[in-house]
Amino acid sequence: MIYWQLAPALISATLILIVPGLVVARSAGARGWLLAGTAGPTSVTLIALTAIATGFLHLPWSVFAVVINAIIVAVMVAVGRFHYTRRRKPNLNMRKRKSRVIEAPRLVSVMSLVVPFSLILWRFGEIIGQPGNISQTFDNIFHLNAIRYIEDTGRASSLLVAGFTSSSGQAGFYPAAWHDFVSLVAQVSGTAIPESVNATNMIVASVLWPLSAMLLVVTLFGSRTVTLLASGVLVSGFASFPYLMVDFGVLYPNFLSIAMLPAAIALTIGVLHLGKNVEERWTLGSGLLIAVLPGLALAHPSTLLALMPWTLPAVATATYRRVKDGAEHTDSLVQRWMPVLALFGYTAVMVILWKSLRPDESMSTWEPIQSLSQAIGQAISSAPISGPVPWAIFMLTIAGIFALVKDSGSRWYLGVFLVSCLAFVVVSGANFGPLRTFVGGIWYNDPYRPAALLPVAALPVAVYGATLLWDSLAKRANSITLPDSVLKITVKPPKLVIGALGVCIVLLFIGAVQRGAVTFAVSKAAQNYKLDAHSPLLSADEWKLLSRVPNLVAPQNTLIASPWTGASLVYALADRRSLTAHVFGTYDDSTGTVLQHLDEMSSDPRVCQAVQSLQSYYVLDFGTAEVHGQSHPFPGTSGLTESRNFDLVDSEGAAKLYRVTGCDGS
């Protein structure tokens, strides 16, 4: 089974994801769901910042660097917490109030996590198929080669990791938290890059996402048994996350960042004291939020930007309550209206960052994919991109909307749901124009990215609907009375019977949410991981030839290989450098000479000079079929079969490996 074969990588990924952040968050005083939900995002921050630090200090990149950094940070936090606690003056008003929320037993908490872990892990196994399969999609060319570059050079920093796309080894910023994470999993487990990628994604989806999302639900509505179990079942029932981001693109950095987003929202809500299960220590909540934000940004900045409008309703609600409370307890106009100024400042910063920290407008070329009415229906029903409607989640969402309207304490959360829906509606359904570009520019106007964000806001609404529905049914059941002539003795069902009934309900619930939309999403995603003769990035023949390259080509050689045909994955999968490792690279004159004029080596002395300086004595020819079905030929590598300057070294079907023999020293 795939799970046994990936066991070393799965265990490594889990430990790397949880342990560093757990140590730091616990040293800050976090416990319970707050500790569980922030451990993963804090680890991502530690990993990504350690990668940047090792780049600046020219230190080797390894898991030991992350461990040492985590220990140093944990000690510093613990010392700071100790001194802060000692110096803080006792204040009865600052004591943690007793929560009125009924907490579930620990066994229920464990069950609520085991359910999504098992379901999502199973579903990802169906998607991947075989442990070494890769996503046969365009962006994976960059992702896999970036991981190999980290392994080769130790340059894991987000400021350096894109260096393999340039002949100079220098490139701009690229959010590399996901790549750093995978490289550590490969390092610790000893597994190959494809297996490490798959194991990492499985743990992000089945561990990080449920913990993060359930922290948001618990913060909003408390940790009752029904709330936790509903969360555990529903968090695995959305088609657009976590499944869409490992299907389309493939957008692994977005995948990691979105899994962290609910925890960041939960911490913001906690700092504003809006939820029903809020940590009273403002310093702890603020500190953990500060710990999570860098990881969110270095996983993918667009999700950090999304955090601001997604939390704007919470900030506005907190402002309103502060102003209202200030009107009753103070006569100072400054103190009363200061929160309003803070709200305006928050909004202004959000707009400025939203407009400035985005790709160039020329890159936002995605067309709308449907009408506004279709987009609205898909957003509310959690069925974006024309997927099947998850009817159980849809009905619970509608119930949750009506219930939240009546709940004055939690009604504000509908604003978060509205923001999420509007983002998807505008990007997927509005015509090109200033509004669509303003809203969707941070996602290249690509509707798939805001589609993946929909479950973040929809999950709590659906859980609230499930909780209120359960309460309503329980109330009706308790109100049933029988005449004395029918039943004179009250019989209380044994706990075992109640537990068995609860398990049956959960199993029925699981079956309801796993059918239809999720099954469709998994089946669709699995098509991109199939390895056969017609795979769009690497065919089965091409993969076989790549597996033999390490025995045919010396490590010091750089192969001439087109990234568009998948041939440049010789770097990631065969550990041999590719002259053009990415489709959007910046290359020097020597590289350009080889690519454009290699077939002219007999008449142009510059060609052999370039070949020798680059040590490019091999050509990997995967034909003309490209991953996007387009055409980007390298003129210098055409007609190799007829030329006497090239010898065929090996082939598998139409895939061929040639050796350059027309230059001295080859």
PDB file of C-alpha atoms in Angstrom, residues 146-352:
ATOM      1  CA  ALA A 146      13.544  23.950  -6.834  1.00  0.00           C
ATOM      2  CA  ILE A 147      13.667  21.150  -4.256  1.00  0.00           C
ATOM      3  CA  ARG A 148      16.633  19.574  -6.035  1.00  0.00           C
ATOM      4  CA  TYR A 149      18.331  22.977  -6.122  1.00  0.00           C
ATOM      5  CA  ILE A 150      17.928  23.257  -2.349  1.00  0.00           C
ATOM      6  CA  GLU A 151      19.417  19.795  -1.888  1.00  0.00           C
ATOM      7  CA  ASP A 152      22.342  20.589  -4.204  1.00  0.00           C
ATOM      8  CA  THR A 153      23.250  24.053  -2.990  1.00  0.00           C
ATOM      9  CA  GLY A 154      21.710  24.438   0.459  1.00  0.00           C
ATOM     10  CA  ARG A 155      20.151  27.694  -0.774  1.00  0.00           C
ATOM     11  CA  ALA A 156      16.717  27.287   0.785  1.00  0.00           C
ATOM     12  CA  SER A 157      16.093  30.970   1.409  1.00  0.00           C
ATOM     13  CA  SER A 158      13.080  32.558  -0.273  1.00  0.00           C
ATOM     14  CA  LEU A 159      15.534  35.201  -1.457  1.00  0.00           C
ATOM     15  CA  LEU A 160      17.771  32.648  -3.187  1.00  0.00           C
ATOM     16  CA  VAL A 161      15.795  29.541  -4.094  1.00  0.00           C
ATOM     17  CA  ALA A 162      14.807  30.742  -7.574  1.00  0.00           C
ATOM     18  CA  GLY A 163      18.491  30.996  -8.517  1.00  0.00           C
ATOM     19  CA  PHE A 164      18.336  27.829 -10.623  1.00  0.00           C
ATOM     20  CA  THR A 165      16.171  29.693 -13.171  1.00  0.00           C
ATOM     21  CA  SER A 166      19.067  31.973 -14.078  1.00  0.00           C
ATOM     22  CA  SER A 167      22.536  31.373 -15.468  1.00  0.00           C
ATOM     23  CA  SER A 168      23.886  33.820 -12.900  1.00  0.00           C
ATOM     24  CA  GLY A 169      22.322  31.919 -10.013  1.00  0.00           C
ATOM     25  CA  GLN A 170      20.558  35.108  -8.916  1.00  0.00           C
ATOM     26  CA  ALA A 171      16.813  35.686  -9.067  1.00  0.00           C
ATOM     27  CA  GLY A 172      14.124  37.559  -7.190  1.00  0.00           C
ATOM     28  CA  PHE A 173      12.001  36.636  -4.197  1.00  0.00           C
ATOM     29  CA  TYR A 174       9.979  33.437  -4.335  1.00  0.00           C
ATOM     30  CA  PRO A 175       7.936  32.115  -1.361  1.00  0.00           C
ATOM     31  CA  ALA A 176       9.792  28.903  -0.597  1.00  0.00           C
ATOM     32  CA  ALA A 177       8.288  27.675   2.689  1.00  0.00           C
ATOM     33  CA  TRP A 178       6.708  24.638   1.012  1.00  0.00           C
ATOM     34  CA  HIS A 179       9.922  23.766  -0.843  1.00  0.00           C
ATOM     35  CA  ASP A 180      11.936  24.148   2.363  1.00  0.00           C
ATOM     36  CA  PHE A 181       9.539  21.826   4.159  1.00  0.00           C
ATOM     37  CA  VAL A 182       9.753  19.146   1.455  1.00  0.00           C
ATOM     38  CA  SER A 183      13.541  19.357   1.325  1.00  0.00           C
ATOM     39  CA  LEU A 184      13.697  18.650   5.073  1.00  0.00           C
ATOM     40  CA  VAL A 185      11.351  15.680   4.701  1.00  0.00           C
ATOM     41  CA  ALA A 186      13.590  14.259   1.970  1.00  0.00           C
ATOM     42  CA  GLN A 187      16.670  14.890   4.087  1.00  0.00           C
ATOM     43  CA  VAL A 188      15.297  13.231   7.222  1.00  0.00           C
ATOM     44  CA  SER A 189      13.477  10.296   5.621  1.00  0.00           C
ATOM     45  CA  GLY A 190      15.976   9.594   2.843  1.00  0.00           C
ATOM     46  CA  THR A 191      13.186   9.317   0.283  1.00  0.00           C
ATOM     47  CA  ALA A 192      13.325  10.638  -3.276  1.00  0.00           C
ATOM     48  CA  ILE A 193      11.834  13.997  -4.204  1.00  0.00           C
ATOM     49  CA  PRO A 194       8.518  12.711  -5.634  1.00  0.00           C
ATOM     50  CA  GLU A 195       7.829  10.576  -2.562  1.00  0.00           C
ATOM     51  CA  SER A 196       8.787  13.437  -0.248  1.00  0.00           C
ATOM     52  CA  VAL A 197       6.463  15.809  -2.106  1.00  0.00           C
ATOM     53  CA  ASN A 198       3.545  13.403  -1.862  1.00  0.00           C
ATOM     54  CA  ALA A 199       4.088  12.648   1.816  1.00  0.00           C
ATOM     55  CA  THR A 200       4.415  16.331   2.684  1.00  0.00           C
ATOM     56  CA  ASN A 201       1.207  17.201   0.871  1.00  0.00           C
ATOM     57  CA  MET A 202      -0.642  14.372   2.563  1.00  0.00           C
ATOM     58  CA  ILE A 203       0.380  15.644   6.002  1.00  0.00           C
ATOM     59  CA  VAL A 204      -0.387  19.283   5.177  1.00  0.00           C
ATOM     60  CA  ALA A 205      -3.863  18.223   4.070  1.00  0.00           C
ATOM     61  CA  SER A 206      -4.657  15.684   6.785  1.00  0.00           C
ATOM     62  CA  VAL A 207      -2.924  17.266   9.805  1.00  0.00           C
ATOM     63  CA  LEU A 208      -2.213  20.973   9.294  1.00  0.00           C
ATOM     64  CA  TRP A 209      -5.501  21.851   7.578  1.00  0.00           C
ATOM     65  CA  PRO A 210      -7.853  20.125  10.096  1.00  0.00           C
ATOM     66  CA  LEU A 211      -5.971  21.469  13.132  1.00  0.00           C
ATOM     67  CA  SER A 212      -5.924  24.984  11.726  1.00  0.00           C
ATOM     68  CA  ALA A 213      -9.576  24.920  10.611  1.00  0.00           C
ATOM     69  CA  MET A 214     -10.829  23.400  13.844  1.00  0.00           C
ATOM     70  CA  LEU A 215      -8.991  26.028  15.872  1.00  0.00           C
ATOM     71  CA  LEU A 216     -11.081  28.601  14.006  1.00  0.00           C
ATOM     72  CA  VAL A 217     -14.315  26.729  14.752  1.00  0.00           C
ATOM     73  CA  VAL A 218     -13.425  26.230  18.424  1.00  0.00           C
ATOM     74  CA  THR A 219     -12.487  29.893  18.791  1.00  0.00           C
ATOM     75  CA  LEU A 220     -15.810  30.967  17.302  1.00  0.00           C
ATOM     76  CA  PHE A 221     -18.229  28.475  18.842  1.00  0.00           C
ATOM     77  CA  GLY A 222     -16.470  26.564  21.606  1.00  0.00           C
ATOM     78  CA  SER A 223     -15.505  22.925  21.906  1.00  0.00           C
ATOM     79  CA  ARG A 224     -18.736  21.030  22.497  1.00  0.00           C
ATOM     80  CA  THR A 225     -18.894  17.405  21.390  1.00  0.00           C
ATOM     81  CA  VAL A 226     -21.278  18.071  18.507  1.00  0.00           C
ATOM     82  CA  THR A 227     -19.223  21.051  17.321  1.00  0.00           C
ATOM     83  CA  LEU A 228     -15.983  19.095  17.251  1.00  0.00           C
ATOM     84  CA  LEU A 229     -17.429  16.033  15.551  1.00  0.00           C
ATOM     85  CA  ALA A 230     -19.223  18.145  12.955  1.00  0.00           C
ATOM     86  CA  SER A 231     -15.973  20.013  12.298  1.00  0.00           C
ATOM     87  CA  GLY A 232     -13.996  16.805  11.931  1.00  0.00           C
ATOM     88  CA  VAL A 233     -16.411  15.415   9.369  1.00  0.00           C
ATOM     89  CA  LEU A 234     -17.027  18.615   7.401  1.00  0.00           C
ATOM     90  CA  VAL A 235     -13.400  19.740   7.156  1.00  0.00           C
ATOM     91  CA  SER A 236     -12.747  16.782   4.861  1.00  0.00           C
ATOM     92  CA  GLY A 237     -15.900  17.309   2.808  1.00  0.00           C
ATOM     93  CA  PHE A 238     -15.029  20.350   0.674  1.00  0.00           C
ATOM     94  CA  ALA A 239     -13.925  19.690  -2.900  1.00  0.00           C
ATOM     95  CA  SER A 240     -12.144  23.004  -3.417  1.00  0.00           C
ATOM     96  CA  PHE A 241      -9.794  22.513  -0.486  1.00  0.00           C
ATOM     97  CA  PRO A 242      -7.568  20.672   0.096  1.00  0.00           C
ATOM     98  CA  TYR A 243      -8.046  18.850  -3.215  1.00  0.00           C
ATOM     99  CA  LEU A 244      -8.170  21.647  -5.789  1.00  0.00           C
ATOM    100  CA  MET A 245      -4.692  23.034  -5.086  1.00  0.00           C
ATOM    101  CA  VAL A 246      -3.022  19.658  -5.703  1.00  0.00           C
ATOM    102  CA  ASP A 247      -4.972  19.290  -8.936  1.00  0.00           C
ATOM    103  CA  PHE A 248      -4.802  22.661 -10.678  1.00  0.00           C
ATOM    104  CA  GLY A 249      -1.502  24.367 -11.391  1.00  0.00           C
ATOM    105  CA  VAL A 250      -0.110  22.643  -9.412  1.00  0.00           C
ATOM    106  CA  LEU A 251      -0.210  25.351  -6.696  1.00  0.00           C
ATOM    107  CA  TYR A 252       1.676  23.818  -3.797  1.00  0.00           C
ATOM    108  CA  PRO A 253       2.683  27.132  -2.124  1.00  0.00           C
ATOM    109  CA  ASN A 254      -0.960  28.293  -2.133  1.00  0.00           C
ATOM    110  CA  PHE A 255      -1.913  24.880  -0.794  1.00  0.00           C
ATOM    111  CA  LEU A 256       0.336  25.273   2.249  1.00  0.00           C
ATOM    112  CA  SER A 257      -0.624  28.881   2.921  1.00  0.00           C
ATOM    113  CA  ILE A 258      -4.385  28.273   2.730  1.00  0.00           C
ATOM    114  CA  ALA A 259      -4.047  25.382   5.185  1.00  0.00           C
ATOM    115  CA  MET A 260      -2.554  27.898   7.649  1.00  0.00           C
ATOM    116  CA  LEU A 261      -5.073  30.693   7.057  1.00  0.00           C
ATOM    117  CA  PRO A 262      -7.823  29.537   9.478  1.00  0.00           C
ATOM    118  CA  ALA A 263      -5.347  29.568  12.372  1.00  0.00           C
ATOM    119  CA  ALA A 264      -4.341  33.143  11.545  1.00  0.00           C
ATOM    120  CA  ILE A 265      -8.009  34.188  11.411  1.00  0.00           C
ATOM    121  CA  ALA A 266      -8.682  32.411  14.709  1.00  0.00           C
ATOM    122  CA  LEU A 267      -5.787  34.191  16.416  1.00  0.00           C
ATOM    123  CA  THR A 268      -7.015  37.547  15.117  1.00  0.00           C
ATOM    124  CA  ILE A 269     -10.491  36.816  16.466  1.00  0.00           C
ATOM    125  CA  GLY A 270      -8.967  35.799  19.773  1.00  0.00           C
ATOM    126  CA  VAL A 271      -6.928  38.983  20.063  1.00  0.00           C
ATOM    127  CA  LEU A 272     -10.127  40.971  19.426  1.00  0.00           C
ATOM    128  CA  HIS A 273     -12.037  38.886  22.040  1.00  0.00           C
ATOM    129  CA  LEU A 274     -14.908  38.073  19.723  1.00  0.00           C
ATOM    130  CA  GLY A 275     -15.209  34.299  19.984  1.00  0.00           C
ATOM    131  CA  LYS A 276     -16.811  32.039  22.567  1.00  0.00           C
ATOM    132  CA  ASN A 277     -13.622  30.200  23.458  1.00  0.00           C
ATOM    133  CA  VAL A 278     -11.045  32.975  23.535  1.00  0.00           C
ATOM    134  CA  GLU A 279      -7.679  33.017  25.260  1.00  0.00           C
ATOM    135  CA  GLU A 280      -7.907  35.915  27.730  1.00  0.00           C
ATOM    136  CA  ARG A 281      -4.175  36.639  27.729  1.00  0.00           C
ATOM    137  CA  TRP A 282      -3.822  39.226  25.006  1.00  0.00           C
ATOM    138  CA  THR A 283      -0.041  38.895  24.978  1.00  0.00           C
ATOM    139  CA  LEU A 284      -0.226  35.155  24.229  1.00  0.00           C
ATOM    140  CA  GLY A 285      -2.679  35.536  21.357  1.00  0.00           C
ATOM    141  CA  SER A 286      -0.765  38.461  19.878  1.00  0.00           C
ATOM    142  CA  GLY A 287       2.546  36.658  20.206  1.00  0.00           C
ATOM    143  CA  LEU A 288       1.232  33.555  18.463  1.00  0.00           C
ATOM    144  CA  LEU A 289      -0.271  35.675  15.684  1.00  0.00           C
ATOM    145  CA  ILE A 290       3.095  37.336  15.176  1.00  0.00           C
ATOM    146  CA  ALA A 291       4.657  33.864  15.077  1.00  0.00           C
ATOM    147  CA  VAL A 292       2.251  32.650  12.395  1.00  0.00           C
ATOM    148  CA  LEU A 293       2.267  35.615   9.995  1.00  0.00           C
ATOM    149  CA  PRO A 294       5.823  35.236   8.589  1.00  0.00           C
ATOM    150  CA  GLY A 295       5.137  31.616   7.731  1.00  0.00           C
ATOM    151  CA  LEU A 296       1.903  32.616   6.023  1.00  0.00           C
ATOM    152  CA  ALA A 297       3.749  35.218   3.951  1.00  0.00           C
ATOM    153  CA  LEU A 298       6.625  32.897   3.055  1.00  0.00           C
ATOM    154  CA  ALA A 299       4.228  30.113   2.100  1.00  0.00           C
ATOM    155  CA  HIS A 300       2.407  32.488  -0.261  1.00  0.00           C
ATOM    156  CA  PRO A 301       2.002  36.276   0.155  1.00  0.00           C
ATOM    157  CA  SER A 302      -1.440  36.345  -1.504  1.00  0.00           C
ATOM    158  CA  THR A 303      -2.886  34.440   1.433  1.00  0.00           C
ATOM    159  CA  LEU A 304      -1.357  36.872   3.901  1.00  0.00           C
ATOM    160  CA  LEU A 305      -3.026  39.673   1.947  1.00  0.00           C
ATOM    161  CA  ALA A 306      -6.321  37.743   1.980  1.00  0.00           C
ATOM    162  CA  LEU A 307      -6.124  37.594   5.776  1.00  0.00           C
ATOM    163  CA  MET A 308      -6.826  41.329   6.016  1.00  0.00           C
ATOM    164  CA  PRO A 309     -10.193  41.513   4.203  1.00  0.00           C
ATOM    165  CA  TRP A 310     -11.163  38.133   5.672  1.00  0.00           C
ATOM    166  CA  THR A 311     -10.686  39.612   9.178  1.00  0.00           C
ATOM    167  CA  LEU A 312     -12.044  43.087   8.404  1.00  0.00           C
ATOM    168  CA  PRO A 313     -15.560  42.181   9.668  1.00  0.00           C
ATOM    169  CA  ALA A 314     -14.011  41.079  12.959  1.00  0.00           C
ATOM    170  CA  VAL A 315     -12.043  44.322  13.279  1.00  0.00           C
ATOM    171  CA  ALA A 316     -15.169  46.364  12.445  1.00  0.00           C
ATOM    172  CA  THR A 317     -17.235  44.451  15.012  1.00  0.00           C
ATOM    173  CA  ALA A 318     -14.618  44.873  17.715  1.00  0.00           C
ATOM    174  CA  THR A 319     -14.471  48.589  16.909  1.00  0.00           C
ATOM    175  CA  TYR A 320     -18.243  48.954  17.210  1.00  0.00           C
ATOM    176  CA  ARG A 321     -18.279  47.186  20.571  1.00  0.00           C
ATOM    177  CA  ARG A 322     -15.390  49.248  21.866  1.00  0.00           C
ATOM    178  CA  VAL A 323     -17.091  52.500  20.859  1.00  0.00           C
ATOM    179  CA  LYS A 324     -20.373  51.360  22.386  1.00  0.00           C
ATOM    180  CA  ASP A 325     -18.649  50.289  25.585  1.00  0.00           C
ATOM    181  CA  GLY A 326     -16.628  53.501  25.665  1.00  0.00           C
ATOM    182  CA  ALA A 327     -19.775  55.599  25.429  1.00  0.00           C
ATOM    183  CA  GLU A 328     -21.028  53.957  28.614  1.00  0.00           C
ATOM    184  CA  HIS A 329     -17.819  54.063  30.638  1.00  0.00           C
ATOM    185  CA  THR A 330     -15.854  57.141  29.605  1.00  0.00           C
ATOM    186  CA  ASP A 331     -16.467  60.761  28.780  1.00  0.00           C
ATOM    187  CA  SER A 332     -13.233  61.160  26.854  1.00  0.00           C
ATOM    188  CA  LEU A 333     -13.894  61.656  23.145  1.00  0.00           C
ATOM    189  CA  VAL A 334     -10.343  60.559  22.342  1.00  0.00           C
ATOM    190  CA  GLN A 335     -10.700  57.218  24.136  1.00  0.00           C
ATOM    191  CA  ARG A 336     -14.190  56.700  22.738  1.00  0.00           C
ATOM    192  CA  TRP A 337     -13.272  57.236  19.079  1.00  0.00           C
ATOM    193  CA  MET A 338      -9.718  55.897  19.046  1.00  0.00           C
ATOM    194  CA  PRO A 339     -10.947  52.432  17.927  1.00  0.00           C
ATOM    195  CA  VAL A 340     -12.614  54.066  14.912  1.00  0.00           C
ATOM    196  CA  LEU A 341      -9.317  55.642  13.908  1.00  0.00           C
ATOM    197  CA  ALA A 342      -7.677  52.235  14.300  1.00  0.00           C
ATOM    198  CA  LEU A 343     -10.324  50.710  12.001  1.00  0.00           C
ATOM    199  CA  PHE A 344      -9.701  53.365   9.355  1.00  0.00           C
ATOM    200  CA  GLY A 345      -5.964  52.769   9.686  1.00  0.00           C
ATOM    201  CA  TYR A 346      -6.410  49.009   9.307  1.00  0.00           C
ATOM    202  CA  THR A 347      -8.551  49.505   6.211  1.00  0.00           C
ATOM    203  CA  ALA A 348      -6.119  51.977   4.687  1.00  0.00           C
ATOM    204  CA  VAL A 349      -3.153  49.652   5.227  1.00  0.00           C
ATOM    205  CA  MET A 350      -5.167  46.790   3.742  1.00  0.00           C
ATOM    206  CA  VAL A 351      -5.992  48.763   0.584  1.00  0.00           C
ATOM    207  CA  ILE A 352      -2.420  49.990   0.153  1.00  0.00           C
TER     208      ILE A 352
END
